Coordinates of C-alpha atoms in Angstrom, one line a residue:
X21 CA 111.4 120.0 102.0
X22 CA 109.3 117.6 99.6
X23 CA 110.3 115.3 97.8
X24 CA 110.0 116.8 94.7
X25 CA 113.0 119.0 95.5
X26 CA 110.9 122.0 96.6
X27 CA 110.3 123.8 100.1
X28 CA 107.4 125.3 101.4
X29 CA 108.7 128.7 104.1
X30 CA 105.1 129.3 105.8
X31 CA 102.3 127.8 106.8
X32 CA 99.5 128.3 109.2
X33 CA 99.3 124.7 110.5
X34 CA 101.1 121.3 109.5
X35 CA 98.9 118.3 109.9
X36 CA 100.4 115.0 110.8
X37 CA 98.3 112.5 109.5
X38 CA 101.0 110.1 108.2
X39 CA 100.1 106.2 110.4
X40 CA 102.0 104.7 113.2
X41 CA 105.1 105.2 111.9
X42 CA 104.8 109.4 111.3
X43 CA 107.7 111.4 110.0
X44 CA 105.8 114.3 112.0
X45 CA 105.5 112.9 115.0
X46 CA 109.5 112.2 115.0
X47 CA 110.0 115.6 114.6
X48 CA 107.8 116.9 117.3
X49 CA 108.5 114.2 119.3
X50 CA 111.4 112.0 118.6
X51 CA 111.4 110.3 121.8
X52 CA 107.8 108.8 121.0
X53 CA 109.1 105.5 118.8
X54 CA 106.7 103.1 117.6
X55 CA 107.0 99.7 120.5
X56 CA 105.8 96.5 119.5
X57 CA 102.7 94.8 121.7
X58 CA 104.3 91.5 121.9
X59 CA 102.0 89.8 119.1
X60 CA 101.0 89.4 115.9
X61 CA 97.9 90.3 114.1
X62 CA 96.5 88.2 110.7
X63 CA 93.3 89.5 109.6
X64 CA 91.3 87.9 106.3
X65 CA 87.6 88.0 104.6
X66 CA 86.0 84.4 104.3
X67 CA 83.1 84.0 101.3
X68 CA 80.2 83.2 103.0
X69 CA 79.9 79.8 104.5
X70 CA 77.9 77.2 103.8
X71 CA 75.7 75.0 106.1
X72 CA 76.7 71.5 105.0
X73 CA 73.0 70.4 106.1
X74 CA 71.2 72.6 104.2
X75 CA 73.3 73.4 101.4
X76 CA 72.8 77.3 102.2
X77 CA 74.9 79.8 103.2
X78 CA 74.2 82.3 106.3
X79 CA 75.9 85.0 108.2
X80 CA 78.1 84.1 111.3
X81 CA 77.1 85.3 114.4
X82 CA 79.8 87.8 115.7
X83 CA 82.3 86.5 118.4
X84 CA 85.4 86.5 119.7
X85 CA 87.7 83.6 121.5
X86 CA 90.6 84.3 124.0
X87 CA 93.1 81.1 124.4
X88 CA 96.6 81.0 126.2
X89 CA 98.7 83.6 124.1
X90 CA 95.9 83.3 120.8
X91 CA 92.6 85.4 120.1
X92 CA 90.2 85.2 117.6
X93 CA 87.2 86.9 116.1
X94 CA 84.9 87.5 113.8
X95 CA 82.2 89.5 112.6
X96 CA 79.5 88.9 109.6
X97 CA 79.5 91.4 106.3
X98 CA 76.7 91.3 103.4
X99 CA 78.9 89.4 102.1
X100 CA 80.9 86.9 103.7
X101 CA 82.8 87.4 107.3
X102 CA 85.5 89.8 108.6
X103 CA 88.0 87.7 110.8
X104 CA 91.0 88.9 112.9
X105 CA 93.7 86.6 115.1
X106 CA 96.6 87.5 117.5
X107 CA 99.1 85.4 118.2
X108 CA 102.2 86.0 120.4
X109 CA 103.8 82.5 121.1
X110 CA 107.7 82.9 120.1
X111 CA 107.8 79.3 118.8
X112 CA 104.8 80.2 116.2
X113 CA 105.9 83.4 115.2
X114 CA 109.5 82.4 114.3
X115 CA 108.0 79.9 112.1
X116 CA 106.2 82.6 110.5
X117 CA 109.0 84.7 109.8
X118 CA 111.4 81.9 108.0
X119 CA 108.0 82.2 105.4
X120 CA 107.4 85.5 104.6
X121 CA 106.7 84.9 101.3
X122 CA 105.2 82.0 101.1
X123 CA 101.1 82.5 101.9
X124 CA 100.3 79.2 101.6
X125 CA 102.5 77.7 104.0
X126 CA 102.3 80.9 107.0
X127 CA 98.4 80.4 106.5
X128 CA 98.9 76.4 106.8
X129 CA 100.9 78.0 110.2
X130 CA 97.9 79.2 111.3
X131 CA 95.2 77.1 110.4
X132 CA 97.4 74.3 112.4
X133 CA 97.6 76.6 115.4
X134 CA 93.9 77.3 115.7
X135 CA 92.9 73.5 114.9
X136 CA 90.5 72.3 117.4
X137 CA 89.2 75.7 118.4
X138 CA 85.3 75.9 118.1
X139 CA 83.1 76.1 114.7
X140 CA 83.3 78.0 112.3
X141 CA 87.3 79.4 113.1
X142 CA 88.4 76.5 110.7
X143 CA 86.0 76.9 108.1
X144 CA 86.9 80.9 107.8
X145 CA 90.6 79.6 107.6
X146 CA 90.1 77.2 104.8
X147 CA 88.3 79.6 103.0
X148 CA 89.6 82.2 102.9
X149 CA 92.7 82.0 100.1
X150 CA 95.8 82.6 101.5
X151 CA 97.2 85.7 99.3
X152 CA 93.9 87.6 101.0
X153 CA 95.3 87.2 104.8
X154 CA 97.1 90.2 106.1
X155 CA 99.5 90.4 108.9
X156 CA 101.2 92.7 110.7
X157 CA 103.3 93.2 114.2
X158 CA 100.5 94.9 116.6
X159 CA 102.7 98.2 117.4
X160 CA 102.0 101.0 119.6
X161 CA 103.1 104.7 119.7
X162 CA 100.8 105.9 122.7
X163 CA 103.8 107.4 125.2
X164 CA 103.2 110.5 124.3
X165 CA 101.0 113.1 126.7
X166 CA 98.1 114.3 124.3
X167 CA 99.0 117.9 125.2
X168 CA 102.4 117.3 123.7
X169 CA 100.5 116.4 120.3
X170 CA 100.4 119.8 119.5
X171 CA 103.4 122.3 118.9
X172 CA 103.2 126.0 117.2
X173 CA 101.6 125.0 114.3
X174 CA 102.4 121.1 114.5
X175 CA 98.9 119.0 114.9
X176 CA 98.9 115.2 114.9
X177 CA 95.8 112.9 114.2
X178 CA 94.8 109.4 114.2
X179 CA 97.8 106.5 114.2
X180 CA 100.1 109.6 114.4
X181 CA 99.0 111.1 117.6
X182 CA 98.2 108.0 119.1
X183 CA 97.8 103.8 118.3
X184 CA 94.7 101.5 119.7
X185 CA 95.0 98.1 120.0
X186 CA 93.9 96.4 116.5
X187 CA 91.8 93.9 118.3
X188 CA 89.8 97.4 119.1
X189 CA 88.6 97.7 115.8
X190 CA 88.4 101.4 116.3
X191 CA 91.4 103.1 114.7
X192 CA 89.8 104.6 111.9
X193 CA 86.7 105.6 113.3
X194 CA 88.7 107.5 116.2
X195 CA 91.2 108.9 113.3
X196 CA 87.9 110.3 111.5
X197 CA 86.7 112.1 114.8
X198 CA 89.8 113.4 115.8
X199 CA 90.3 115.0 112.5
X200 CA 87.0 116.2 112.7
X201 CA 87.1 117.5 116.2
X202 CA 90.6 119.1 114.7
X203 CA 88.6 120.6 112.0
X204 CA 86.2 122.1 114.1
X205 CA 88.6 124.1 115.6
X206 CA 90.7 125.6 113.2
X207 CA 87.3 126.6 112.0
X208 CA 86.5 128.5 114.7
X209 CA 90.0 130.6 114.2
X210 CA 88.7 134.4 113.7
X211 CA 89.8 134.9 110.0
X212 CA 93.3 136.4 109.9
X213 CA 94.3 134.6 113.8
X214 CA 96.0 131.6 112.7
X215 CA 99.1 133.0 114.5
X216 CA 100.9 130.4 116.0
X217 CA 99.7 130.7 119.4
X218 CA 96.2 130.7 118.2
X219 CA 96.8 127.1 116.6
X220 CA 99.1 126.1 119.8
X221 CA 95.8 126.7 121.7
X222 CA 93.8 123.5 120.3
X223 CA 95.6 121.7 123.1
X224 CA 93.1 123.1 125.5
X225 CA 90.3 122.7 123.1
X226 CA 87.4 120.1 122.8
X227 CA 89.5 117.7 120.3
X228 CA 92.1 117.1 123.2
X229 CA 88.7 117.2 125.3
X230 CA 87.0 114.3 123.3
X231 CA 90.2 112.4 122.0
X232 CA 91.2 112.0 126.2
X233 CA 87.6 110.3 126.6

């Protein structure tokens, strides 16, 4: 049923491809709830800095910095610098939540916590504005057996099938190759065999194959 008020009767395969918290994916497997990691993720693009000395700006170099119950990293664009930071003291985090709507004041949160960390983590702080910093609950949804992803014409893919650690920085690329891998085999369906035992038979193929690596 859409939500448009219509139905659709038949179809030869149903593609989850609907994030972390899939529809699809509680219907195939509504045991397999979302669980949180235990931290939280903020993640912001700085301008490009500028060295005071010099009066130019150039690209970080990329890193990333583990303290007690903190991370962060960064990596340089054309055009400025791609940060990310996880936190998961309570203490911190509950003084996030009393501002949710207030940017300025959860980004003062954090540019407190981090203070005294190593150069540049401050300067991408203070420069990047506060309405641009995202963040999130890092959540997972990976108790689910891969060969369960698949029923009678029920696939999953990306965030749906299966959640990566943000810090990974690889969620989209492995959502693009497991839809491609996916692709590949409904492709190779003889014209006129998308019975549903045909389509229950990716599970054995090369996408639960490569997506296992």
């Amino acid at each position: 049923n859409l939500k448009d008020g219509s139905s659709i009767h038949s179809v030869h395969v149903l593609i989850g491809a609907d994030g972390v918290d899939s529809r699809v994916r509680r219907i195939v497997a509504p045991g397999a709830l979302p669980h949180n990691r235990g931290y939280r993720i903020f993640r912001g693009i700085a301008p490009p800095l500028v060295d005071a000395a010099t009066g130019s700006s150039r690209p970080i170099d990329s890193f990333q910095t583990w303290g007690v119950g903190s991370r962060f990293a960064a990596v340089p664009l054309q055009d400025g610098s791609a940060w990310f930071a996880t936190v998961s003291q309570p203490a911190l985090i509950s003084g996030l939540d009393a501002k949710p709507a207030n940017a300025t004041e959860r980004s003062s949160l954090l540019r407190e916590h981090f203070e005294g960390w190593h150069d540049p983590i401050s300067r991408l702080l203070d420069t990047t504005p506060p309405e641009a910093t995202m963040w999130e609950d890092a959540r997972a949804s990976c108790s689910v057996n891969l060969e369960s992803h698949v029923h009678p014409r029920v696939c999953l893919v990306g965030d749906a099938a299966q959640t990566l650690d943000p810090v990974l920085a690889q969620g989209c690329g492995v959502a693009m190759e497991d839809g491609l891998e996916l692709a590949a085999c409904l492709a190779a369906l003889a014209p006129g065999g998308w019975s549903k035992e045909a389509v229950a038979s990716v599970r054995s193929s090369m996408r639960v194959k490569r997506s296992g690596r």
